[in-house]
Tab-separated table of C-alpha atoms and ligand atoms in Angstrom:
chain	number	residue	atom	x	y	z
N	26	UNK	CA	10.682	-38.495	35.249
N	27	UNK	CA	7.955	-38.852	37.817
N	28	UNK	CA	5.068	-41.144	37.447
N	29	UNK	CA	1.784	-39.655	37.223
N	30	UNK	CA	-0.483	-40.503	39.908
N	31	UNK	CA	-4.522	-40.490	39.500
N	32	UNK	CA	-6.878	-39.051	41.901
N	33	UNK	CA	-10.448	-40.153	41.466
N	34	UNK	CA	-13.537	-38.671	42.763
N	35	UNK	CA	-17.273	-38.774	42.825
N	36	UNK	CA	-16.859	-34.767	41.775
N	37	UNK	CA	-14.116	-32.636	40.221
N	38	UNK	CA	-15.075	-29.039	40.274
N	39	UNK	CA	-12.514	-27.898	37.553
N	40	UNK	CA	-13.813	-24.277	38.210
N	41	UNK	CA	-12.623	-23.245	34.166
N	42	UNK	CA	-15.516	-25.683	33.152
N	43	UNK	CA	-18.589	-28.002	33.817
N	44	UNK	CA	-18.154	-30.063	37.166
N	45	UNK	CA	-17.237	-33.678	36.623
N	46	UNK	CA	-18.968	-36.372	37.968
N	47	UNK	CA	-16.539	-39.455	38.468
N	48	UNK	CA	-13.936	-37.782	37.717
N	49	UNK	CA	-9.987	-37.746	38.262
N	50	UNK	CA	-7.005	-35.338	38.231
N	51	UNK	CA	-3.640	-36.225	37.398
N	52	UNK	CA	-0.677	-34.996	38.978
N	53	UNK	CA	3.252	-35.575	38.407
N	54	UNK	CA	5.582	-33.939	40.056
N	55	UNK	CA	3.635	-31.136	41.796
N	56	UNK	CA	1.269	-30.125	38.715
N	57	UNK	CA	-1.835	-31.088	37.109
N	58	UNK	CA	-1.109	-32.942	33.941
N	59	UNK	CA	-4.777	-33.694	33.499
N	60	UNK	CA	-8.402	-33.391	34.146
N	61	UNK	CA	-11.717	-35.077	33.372
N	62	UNK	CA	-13.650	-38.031	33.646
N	63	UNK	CA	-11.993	-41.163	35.338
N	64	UNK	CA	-12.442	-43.599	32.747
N	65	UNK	CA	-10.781	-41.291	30.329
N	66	UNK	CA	-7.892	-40.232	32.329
N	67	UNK	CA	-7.769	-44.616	32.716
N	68	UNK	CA	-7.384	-44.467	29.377
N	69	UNK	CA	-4.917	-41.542	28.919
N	70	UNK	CA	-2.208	-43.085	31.831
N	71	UNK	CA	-2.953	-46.739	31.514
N	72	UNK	CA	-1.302	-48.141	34.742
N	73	UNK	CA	-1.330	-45.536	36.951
N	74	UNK	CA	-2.038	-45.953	40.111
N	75	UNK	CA	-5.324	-44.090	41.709
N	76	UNK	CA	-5.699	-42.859	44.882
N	77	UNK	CA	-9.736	-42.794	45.484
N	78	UNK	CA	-11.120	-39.976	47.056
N	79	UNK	CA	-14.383	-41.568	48.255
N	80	UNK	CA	-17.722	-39.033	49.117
N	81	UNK	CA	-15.828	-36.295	48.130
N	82	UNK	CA	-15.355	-33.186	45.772
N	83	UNK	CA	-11.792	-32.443	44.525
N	84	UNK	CA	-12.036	-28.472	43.980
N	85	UNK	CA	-9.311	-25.597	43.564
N	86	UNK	CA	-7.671	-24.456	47.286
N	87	UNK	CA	-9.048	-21.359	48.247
N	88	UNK	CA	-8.102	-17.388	48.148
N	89	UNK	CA	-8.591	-15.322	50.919
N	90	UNK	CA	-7.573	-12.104	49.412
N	91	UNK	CA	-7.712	-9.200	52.044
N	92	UNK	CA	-7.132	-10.609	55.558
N	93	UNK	CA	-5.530	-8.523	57.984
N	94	UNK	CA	-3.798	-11.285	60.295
N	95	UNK	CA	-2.036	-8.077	62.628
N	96	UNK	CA	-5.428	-7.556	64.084
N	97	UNK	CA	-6.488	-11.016	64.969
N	98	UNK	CA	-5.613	-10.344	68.684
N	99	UNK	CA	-8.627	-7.220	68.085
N	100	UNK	CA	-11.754	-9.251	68.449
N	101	UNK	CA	-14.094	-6.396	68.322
N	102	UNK	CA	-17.155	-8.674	67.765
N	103	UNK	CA	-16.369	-10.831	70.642
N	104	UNK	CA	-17.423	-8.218	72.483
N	105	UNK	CA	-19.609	-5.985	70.534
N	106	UNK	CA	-22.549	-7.581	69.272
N	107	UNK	CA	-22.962	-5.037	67.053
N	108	UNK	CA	-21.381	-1.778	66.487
N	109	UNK	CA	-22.742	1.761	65.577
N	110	UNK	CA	-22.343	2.391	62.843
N	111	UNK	CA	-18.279	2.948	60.313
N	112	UNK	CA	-17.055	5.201	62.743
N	113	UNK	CA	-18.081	3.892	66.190
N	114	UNK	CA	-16.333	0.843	64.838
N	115	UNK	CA	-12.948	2.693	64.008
N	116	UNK	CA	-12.965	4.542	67.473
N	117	UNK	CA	-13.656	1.082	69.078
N	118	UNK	CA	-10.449	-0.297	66.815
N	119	UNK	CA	-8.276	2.757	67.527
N	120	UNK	CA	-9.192	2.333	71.240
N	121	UNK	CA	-8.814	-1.494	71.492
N	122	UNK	CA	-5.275	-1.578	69.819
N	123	UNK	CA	-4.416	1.592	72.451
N	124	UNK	CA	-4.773	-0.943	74.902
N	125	UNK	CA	-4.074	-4.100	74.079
N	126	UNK	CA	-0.905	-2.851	71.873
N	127	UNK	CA	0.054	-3.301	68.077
N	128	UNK	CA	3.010	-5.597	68.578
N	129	UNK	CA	4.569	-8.018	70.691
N	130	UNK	CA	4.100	-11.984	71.667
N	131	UNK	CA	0.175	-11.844	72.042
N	132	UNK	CA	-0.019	-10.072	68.575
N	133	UNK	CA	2.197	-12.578	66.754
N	134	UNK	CA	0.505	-15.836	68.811
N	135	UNK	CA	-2.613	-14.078	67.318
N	136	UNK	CA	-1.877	-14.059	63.615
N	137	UNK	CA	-0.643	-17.473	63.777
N	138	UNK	CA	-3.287	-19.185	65.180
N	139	UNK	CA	-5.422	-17.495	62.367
N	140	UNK	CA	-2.682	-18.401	59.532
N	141	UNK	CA	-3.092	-21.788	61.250
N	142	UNK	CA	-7.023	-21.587	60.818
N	143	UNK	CA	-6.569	-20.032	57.190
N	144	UNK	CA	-4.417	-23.378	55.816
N	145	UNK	CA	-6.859	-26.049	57.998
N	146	UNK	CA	-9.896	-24.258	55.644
N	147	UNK	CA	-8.406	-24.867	52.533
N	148	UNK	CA	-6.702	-21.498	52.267
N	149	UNK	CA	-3.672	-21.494	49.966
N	150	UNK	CA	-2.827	-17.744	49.343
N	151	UNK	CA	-4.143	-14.752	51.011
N	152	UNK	CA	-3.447	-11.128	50.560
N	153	UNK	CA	-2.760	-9.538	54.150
N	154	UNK	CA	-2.691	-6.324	55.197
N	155	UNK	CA	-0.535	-4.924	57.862
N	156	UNK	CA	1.392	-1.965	59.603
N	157	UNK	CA	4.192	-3.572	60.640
N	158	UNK	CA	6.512	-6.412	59.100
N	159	UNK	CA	5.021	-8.859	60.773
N	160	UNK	CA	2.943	-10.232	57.460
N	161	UNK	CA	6.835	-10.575	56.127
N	162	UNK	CA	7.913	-12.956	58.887
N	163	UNK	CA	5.097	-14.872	58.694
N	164	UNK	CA	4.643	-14.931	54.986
N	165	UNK	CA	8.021	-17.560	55.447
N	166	UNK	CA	5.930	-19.633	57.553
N	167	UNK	CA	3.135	-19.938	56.055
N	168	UNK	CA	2.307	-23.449	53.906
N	169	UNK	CA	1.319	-21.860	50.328
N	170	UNK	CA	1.327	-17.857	49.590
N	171	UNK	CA	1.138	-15.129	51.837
N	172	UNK	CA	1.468	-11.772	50.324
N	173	UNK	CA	2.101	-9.292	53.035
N	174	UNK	CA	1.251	-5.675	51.942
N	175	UNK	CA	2.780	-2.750	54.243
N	176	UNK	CA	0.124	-0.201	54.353
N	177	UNK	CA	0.356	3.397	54.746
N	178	UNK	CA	-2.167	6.087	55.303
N	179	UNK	CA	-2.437	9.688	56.723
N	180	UNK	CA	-2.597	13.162	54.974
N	181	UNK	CA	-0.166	15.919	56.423
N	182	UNK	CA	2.428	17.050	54.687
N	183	UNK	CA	4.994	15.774	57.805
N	184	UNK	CA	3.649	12.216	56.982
N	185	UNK	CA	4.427	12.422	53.760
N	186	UNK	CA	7.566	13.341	53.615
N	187	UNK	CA	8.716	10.571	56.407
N	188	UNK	CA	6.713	7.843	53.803
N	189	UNK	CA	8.688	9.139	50.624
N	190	UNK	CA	12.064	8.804	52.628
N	191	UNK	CA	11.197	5.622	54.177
N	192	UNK	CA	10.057	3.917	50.500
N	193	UNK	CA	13.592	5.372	49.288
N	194	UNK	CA	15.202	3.056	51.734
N	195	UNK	CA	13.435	0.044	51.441
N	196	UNK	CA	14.291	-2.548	49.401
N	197	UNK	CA	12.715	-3.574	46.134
N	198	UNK	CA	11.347	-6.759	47.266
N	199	UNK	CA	8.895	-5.401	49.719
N	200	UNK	CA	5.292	-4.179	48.804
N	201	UNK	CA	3.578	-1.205	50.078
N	202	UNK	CA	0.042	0.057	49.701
N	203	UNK	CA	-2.136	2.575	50.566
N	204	UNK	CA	-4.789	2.146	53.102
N	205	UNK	CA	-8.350	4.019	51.555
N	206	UNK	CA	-9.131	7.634	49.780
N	207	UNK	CA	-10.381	8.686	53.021
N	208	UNK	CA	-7.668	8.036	55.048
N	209	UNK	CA	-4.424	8.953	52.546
N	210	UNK	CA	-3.726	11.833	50.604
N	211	UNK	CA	-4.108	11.762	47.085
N	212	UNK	CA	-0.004	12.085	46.947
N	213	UNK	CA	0.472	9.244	48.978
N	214	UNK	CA	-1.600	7.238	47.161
N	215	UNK	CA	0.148	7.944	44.091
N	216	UNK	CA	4.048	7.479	45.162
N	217	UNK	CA	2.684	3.874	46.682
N	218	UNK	CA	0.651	2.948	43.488
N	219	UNK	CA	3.427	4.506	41.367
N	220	UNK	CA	6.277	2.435	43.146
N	221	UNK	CA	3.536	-0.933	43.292
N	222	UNK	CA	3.402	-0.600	39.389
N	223	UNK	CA	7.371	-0.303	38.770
N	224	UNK	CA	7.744	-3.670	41.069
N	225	UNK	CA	4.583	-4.800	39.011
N	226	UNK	CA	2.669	-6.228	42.552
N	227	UNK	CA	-0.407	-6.135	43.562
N	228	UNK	CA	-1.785	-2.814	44.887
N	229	UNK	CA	-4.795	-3.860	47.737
N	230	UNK	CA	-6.466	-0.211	48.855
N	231	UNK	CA	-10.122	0.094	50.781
N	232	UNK	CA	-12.801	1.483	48.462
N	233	UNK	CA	-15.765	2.514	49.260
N	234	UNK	CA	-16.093	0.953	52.032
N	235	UNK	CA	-18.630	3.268	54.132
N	236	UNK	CA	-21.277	5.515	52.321
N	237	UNK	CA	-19.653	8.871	54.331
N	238	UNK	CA	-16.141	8.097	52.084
N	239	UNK	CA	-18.276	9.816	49.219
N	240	UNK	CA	-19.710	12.344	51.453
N	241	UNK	CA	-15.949	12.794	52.326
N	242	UNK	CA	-14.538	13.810	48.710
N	243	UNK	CA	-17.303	15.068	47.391
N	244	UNK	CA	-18.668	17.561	49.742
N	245	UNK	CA	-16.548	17.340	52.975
N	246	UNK	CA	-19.456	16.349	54.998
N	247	UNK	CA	-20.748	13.540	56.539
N	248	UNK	CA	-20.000	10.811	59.192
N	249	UNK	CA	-16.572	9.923	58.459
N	250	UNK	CA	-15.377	13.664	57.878
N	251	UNK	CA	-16.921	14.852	60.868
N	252	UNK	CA	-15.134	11.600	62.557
N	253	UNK	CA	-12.031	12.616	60.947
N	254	UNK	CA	-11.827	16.339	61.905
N	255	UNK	CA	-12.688	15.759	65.666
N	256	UNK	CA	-9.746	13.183	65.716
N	257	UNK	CA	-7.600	15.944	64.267
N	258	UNK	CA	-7.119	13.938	61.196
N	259	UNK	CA	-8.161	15.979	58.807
N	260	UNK	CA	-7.213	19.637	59.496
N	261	UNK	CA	-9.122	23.124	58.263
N	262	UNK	CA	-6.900	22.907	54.781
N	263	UNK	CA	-8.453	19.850	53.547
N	264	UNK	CA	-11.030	20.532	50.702
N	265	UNK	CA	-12.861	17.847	48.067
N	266	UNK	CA	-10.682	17.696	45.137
N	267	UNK	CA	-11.991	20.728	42.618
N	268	UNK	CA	-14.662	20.214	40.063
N	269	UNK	CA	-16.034	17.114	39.890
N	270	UNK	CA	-19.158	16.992	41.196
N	271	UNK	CA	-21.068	13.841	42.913
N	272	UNK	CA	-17.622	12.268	43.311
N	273	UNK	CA	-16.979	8.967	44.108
N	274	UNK	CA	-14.266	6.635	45.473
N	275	UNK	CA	-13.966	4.949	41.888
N	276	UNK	CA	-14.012	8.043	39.767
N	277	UNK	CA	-11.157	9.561	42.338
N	278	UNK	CA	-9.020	6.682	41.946
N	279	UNK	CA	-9.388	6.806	38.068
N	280	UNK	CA	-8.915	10.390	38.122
N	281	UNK	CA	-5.348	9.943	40.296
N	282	UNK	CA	-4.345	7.401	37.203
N	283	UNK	CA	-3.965	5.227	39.884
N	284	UNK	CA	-6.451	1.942	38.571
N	285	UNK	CA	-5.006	-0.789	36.678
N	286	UNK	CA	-5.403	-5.001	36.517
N	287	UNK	CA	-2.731	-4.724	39.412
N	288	UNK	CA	-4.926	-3.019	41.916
N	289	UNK	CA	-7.397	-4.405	43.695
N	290	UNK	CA	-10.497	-2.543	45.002
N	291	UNK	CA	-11.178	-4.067	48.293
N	292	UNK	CA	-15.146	-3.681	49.630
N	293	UNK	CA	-16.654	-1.735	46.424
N	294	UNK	CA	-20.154	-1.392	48.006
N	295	UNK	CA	-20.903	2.370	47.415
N	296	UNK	CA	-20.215	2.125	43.314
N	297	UNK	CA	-22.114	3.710	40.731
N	298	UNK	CA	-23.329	1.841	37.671
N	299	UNK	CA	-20.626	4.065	35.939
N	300	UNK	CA	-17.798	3.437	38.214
N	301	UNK	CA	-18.617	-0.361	37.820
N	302	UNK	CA	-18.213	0.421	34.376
N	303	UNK	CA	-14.716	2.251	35.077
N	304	UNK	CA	-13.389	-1.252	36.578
N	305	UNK	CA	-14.188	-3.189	34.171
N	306	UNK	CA	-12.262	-1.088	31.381
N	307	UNK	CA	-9.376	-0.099	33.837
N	308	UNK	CA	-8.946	-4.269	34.890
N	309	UNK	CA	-9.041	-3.109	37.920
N	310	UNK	CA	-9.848	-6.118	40.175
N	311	UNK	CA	-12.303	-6.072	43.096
N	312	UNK	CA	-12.217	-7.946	46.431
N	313	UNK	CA	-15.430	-8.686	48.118
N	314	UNK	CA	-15.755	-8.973	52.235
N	315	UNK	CA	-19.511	-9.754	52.812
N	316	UNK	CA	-18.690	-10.950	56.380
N	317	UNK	CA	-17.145	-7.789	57.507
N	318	UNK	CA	-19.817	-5.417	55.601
N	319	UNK	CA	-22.211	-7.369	57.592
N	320	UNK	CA	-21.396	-7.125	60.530
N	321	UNK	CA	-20.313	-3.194	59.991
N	322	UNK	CA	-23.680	-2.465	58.803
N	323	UNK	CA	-22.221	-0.292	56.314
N	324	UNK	CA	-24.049	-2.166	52.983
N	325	UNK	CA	-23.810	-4.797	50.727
N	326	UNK	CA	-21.350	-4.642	47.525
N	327	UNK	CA	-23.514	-4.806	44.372
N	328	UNK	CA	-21.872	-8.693	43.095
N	329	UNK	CA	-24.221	-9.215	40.495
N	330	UNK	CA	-23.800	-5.930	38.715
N	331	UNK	CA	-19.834	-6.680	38.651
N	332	UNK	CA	-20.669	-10.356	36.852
N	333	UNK	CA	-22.306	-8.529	34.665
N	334	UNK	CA	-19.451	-6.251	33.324
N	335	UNK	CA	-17.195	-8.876	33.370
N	336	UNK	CA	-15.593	-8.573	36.387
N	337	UNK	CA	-14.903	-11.662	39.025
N	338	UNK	CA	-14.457	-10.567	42.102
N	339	UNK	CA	-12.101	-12.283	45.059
N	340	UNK	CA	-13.228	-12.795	47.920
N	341	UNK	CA	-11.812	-11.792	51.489
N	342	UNK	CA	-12.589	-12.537	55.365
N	343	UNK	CA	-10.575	-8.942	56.876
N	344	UNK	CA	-9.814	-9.076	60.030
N	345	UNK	CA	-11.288	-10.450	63.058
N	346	UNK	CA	-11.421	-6.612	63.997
N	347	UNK	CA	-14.794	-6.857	62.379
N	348	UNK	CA	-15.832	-10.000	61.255
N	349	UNK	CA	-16.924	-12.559	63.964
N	350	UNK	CA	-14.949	-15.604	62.080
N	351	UNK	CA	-12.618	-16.192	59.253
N	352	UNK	CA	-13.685	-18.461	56.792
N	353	UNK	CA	-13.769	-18.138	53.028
N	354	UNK	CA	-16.797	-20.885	53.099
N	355	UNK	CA	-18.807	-18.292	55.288
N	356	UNK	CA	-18.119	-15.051	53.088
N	357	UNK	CA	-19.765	-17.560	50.145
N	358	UNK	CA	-22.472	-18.412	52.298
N	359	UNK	CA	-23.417	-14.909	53.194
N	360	UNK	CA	-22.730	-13.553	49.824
N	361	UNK	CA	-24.961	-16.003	48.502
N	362	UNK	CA	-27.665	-14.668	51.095
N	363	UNK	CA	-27.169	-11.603	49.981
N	364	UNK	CA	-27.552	-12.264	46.746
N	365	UNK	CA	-29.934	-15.495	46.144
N	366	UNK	CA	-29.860	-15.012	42.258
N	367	UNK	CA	-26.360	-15.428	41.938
N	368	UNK	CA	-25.105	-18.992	40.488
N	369	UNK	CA	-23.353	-20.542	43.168
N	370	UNK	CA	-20.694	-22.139	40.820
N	371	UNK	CA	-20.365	-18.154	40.005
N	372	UNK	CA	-19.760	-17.949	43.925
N	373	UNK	CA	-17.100	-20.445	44.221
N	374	UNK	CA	-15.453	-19.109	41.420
N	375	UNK	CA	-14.986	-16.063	43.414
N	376	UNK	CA	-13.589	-17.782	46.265
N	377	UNK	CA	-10.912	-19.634	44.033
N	378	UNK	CA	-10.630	-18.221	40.092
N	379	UNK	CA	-11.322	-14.747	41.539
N	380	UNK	CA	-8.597	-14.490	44.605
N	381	UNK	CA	-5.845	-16.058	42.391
N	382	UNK	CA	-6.592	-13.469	39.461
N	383	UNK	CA	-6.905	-10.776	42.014
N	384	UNK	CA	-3.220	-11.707	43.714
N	385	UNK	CA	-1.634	-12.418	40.564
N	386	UNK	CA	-1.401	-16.121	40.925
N	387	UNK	CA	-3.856	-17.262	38.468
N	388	UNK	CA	-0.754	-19.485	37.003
N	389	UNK	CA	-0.614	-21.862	40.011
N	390	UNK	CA	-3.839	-21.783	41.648
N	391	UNK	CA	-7.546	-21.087	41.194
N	392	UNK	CA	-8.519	-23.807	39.054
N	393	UNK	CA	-8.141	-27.635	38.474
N	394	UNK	CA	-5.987	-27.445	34.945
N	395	UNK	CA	-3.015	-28.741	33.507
N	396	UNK	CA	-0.268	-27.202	34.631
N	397	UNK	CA	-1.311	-25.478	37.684
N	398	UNK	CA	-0.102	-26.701	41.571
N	399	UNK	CA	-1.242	-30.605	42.584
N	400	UNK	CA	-1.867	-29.176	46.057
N	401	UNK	CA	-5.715	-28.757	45.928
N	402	UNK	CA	-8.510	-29.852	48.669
N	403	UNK	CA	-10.967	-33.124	49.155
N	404	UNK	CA	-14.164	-31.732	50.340
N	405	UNK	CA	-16.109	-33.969	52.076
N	406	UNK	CA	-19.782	-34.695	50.721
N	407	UNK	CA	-21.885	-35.261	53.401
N	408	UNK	CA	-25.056	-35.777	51.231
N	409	UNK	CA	-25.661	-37.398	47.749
N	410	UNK	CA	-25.084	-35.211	45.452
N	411	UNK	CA	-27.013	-35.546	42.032
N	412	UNK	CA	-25.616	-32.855	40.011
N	413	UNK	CA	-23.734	-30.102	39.520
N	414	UNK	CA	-26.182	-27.158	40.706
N	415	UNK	CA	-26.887	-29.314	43.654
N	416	UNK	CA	-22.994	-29.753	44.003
N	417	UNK	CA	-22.314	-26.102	44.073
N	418	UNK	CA	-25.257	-25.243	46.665
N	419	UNK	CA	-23.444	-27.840	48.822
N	420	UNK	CA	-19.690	-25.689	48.551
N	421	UNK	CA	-21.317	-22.126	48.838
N	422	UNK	CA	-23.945	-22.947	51.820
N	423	UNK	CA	-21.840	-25.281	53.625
N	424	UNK	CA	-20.261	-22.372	55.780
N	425	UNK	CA	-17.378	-22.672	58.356
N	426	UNK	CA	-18.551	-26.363	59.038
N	427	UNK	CA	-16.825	-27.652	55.724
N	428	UNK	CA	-13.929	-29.159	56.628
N	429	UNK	CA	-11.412	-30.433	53.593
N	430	UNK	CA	-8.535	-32.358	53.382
N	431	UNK	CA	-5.730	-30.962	51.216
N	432	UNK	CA	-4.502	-33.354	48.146
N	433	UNK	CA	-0.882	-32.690	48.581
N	434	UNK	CA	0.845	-34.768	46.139
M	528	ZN	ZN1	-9.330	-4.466	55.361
């Protein structure tokens, strides 16, 4: 058997518990065998050696849980300061991947570099999104987990049919999704959750993402279904679903049967109190991008009111399509902005407890515990750090510039 090896820092952010000043983890043979204070985990593996992790924090890897790495050769923001408004942005996307193409060398060369970026953060799993299988190929590449999600979307009856017949032929171990309410039919959405809960994975879908979705199935009016019928996307046939009145995305989900601790509700900013409420007794898990809503202008996700029922969010960058950068330690730091009442350690959790939940890989990763993976990060602490509130502040408002070291033993 492996020895166990000690590593000893100023902090260990356990994440399932109180932050531990001078404190160690101990790792044999790829997993955590224990964590706490150093001088008790002396005492507990007398003789082992310890590997000292000086001015830093040990913490959990992190969980980027909706990243679309297919669109990282789309830099929208790059050259769009700002964009007007959900729609302008889609027609700018739709346009942008017209010409610069959806596959090919600069595509792939794009999504690595990101991958690349993802891993030299701290990222160890993320949840990506994609049209094509390029998330497959590079989910073999990629240093930790990479869950690649095929999406589908569109409404006619034509697509339909070709989606059923394609998911006949495809083989078990692949997992499809459905891209939002707005954009799928109700069907659709159904046959991919349906198939997603026999293969018991993870079932990513937009949700209430822009205000118009509502507008959409409640009323068809608004933004988006204006958007939608002018691109021929929506044809004169398509009415809101019958008799439910002030709709929302939530409530339609629930009502397909289609919300369970397997899927995960990706953006969530246009919820009611009582759809919040739906979550939490479905399981349903819920993905936060504050980055991309920000720079979409299309709200902020109410974060507190999900603590509050119980529900920990993930968090997730999306794509560079419309979010400036990629970093889970900027989607803390505007989250936190956007909500200053929040406890940071409540933050972090997000970033780490939260994603793994969300992906299904709570049993590895997420938190610093026995018997979950010895690959975690060394954050460095550029300041003294006092305590743990103080320690916390430091992860969540440190931003892109924090730069750990994974613990890989
Ligand atoms: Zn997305």
């Amino acid at each position: 058997m492996q020895s166990v090896l000690l590593h000893r820092a100023p902090w260990v952010v356990r994440v399932d518990g109180p932050a531990i000043a001078d404190g160690a983890v101990a790792v044999r043979a790829g997993s955590i065998v224990g964590v706490g204070p150093a001088r008790e985990m002396n005492k507990q593996y007398p003789g082992a050696p310890v590997r000292e992790h000086e001015h830093c924090a040990l913490t959990p890897p992190l969980i980027n849980a909706h990243i679309h790495l297919e669109l990282s050769h789309l830099h929208i923001p790059r050259c769009r300061q700002e964009v007007a408004g959900f729609t302008d942005w889609i027609a700018a996307l739709l346009d942008l991947r017209q010409q610069l193409g959806a596959t090919g060398a600069a595509v792939e060369t794009a999504a690595r570099r990101i991958m690349q970026v993802q891993h030299d953060s701290g990222v160890i799993a993320m949840g990506d999104i994609g049209n094509t299988d390029l998330g497959l190929r590079l989910s073999q590449e990629f240093p930790g987990a990479l869950l690649p999600f095929r999406e589908f979307l569109g409404r006619s009856p034509a697509t339909r049919r070709t989606v059923r017949e394609q998911l006949g032929r495809e083989p078990d171990d692949k997992m499809f999704t459905a891209h939002a309410p707005y954009s799928t039919h109700a069907e659709l959405i159904q046959s991919l959750k349906f198939r997603a809960r026999r293969l018991n994975h993870p079932f990513p879908i937009h949700v209430a993402e822009p205000a118009s979705e509502g507008d959409l199935l409640s009323r068809a009016t608004g933004e988006l279904y204006t958007f939608l019928r002018e691109r021929g996307f929506l044809d004169d046939t398509y009415r809101p679903p019958a008799g439910i009145d002030n709709f929302g995305s939530v409530r339609y989900l629930h009502s397909l049967g289609v919300l369970d601790e397997r899927t995960i509700c990706v953006h969530c900013i246009h919820v009611s109190v009582e759809e919040v409420m739906i979550l939490a007794e479905t399981g349903a898990r819920v993905c936060l991008c504050p980055g991309s809503n920000r720079y979409l202008q299309v709200g902020t996700a109410p974060a507190a009111l999900f603590l509050r029922h119980g529900i920990l969010p993930a968090l997730g960058s999306d794509s560079l399509a419309s979010n400036p950068e990629l970093s889970i330690w900027r989607e803390m730091r505007i989250l936190q902005e956007n909500a200053p009442d929040i406890d940071p350690a409540r933050i972090f959790a997000m970033a780490t407890l939260g994603g793994a939940s969300a992906l299904g890989l709570a049993g590895m990763y997420g938190t610093l515990a026995p018997g979950k993976s010895a690959r975690f990060l060394a954050v460095p602490l550029t300041e003294k750090i006092g305590s743990a509130p103080e320690l916390y502040e430091y992860l969540v408002t440190g931003n892109s510039e924090i730069q750990p070291a994974w613990v890989d033993a």
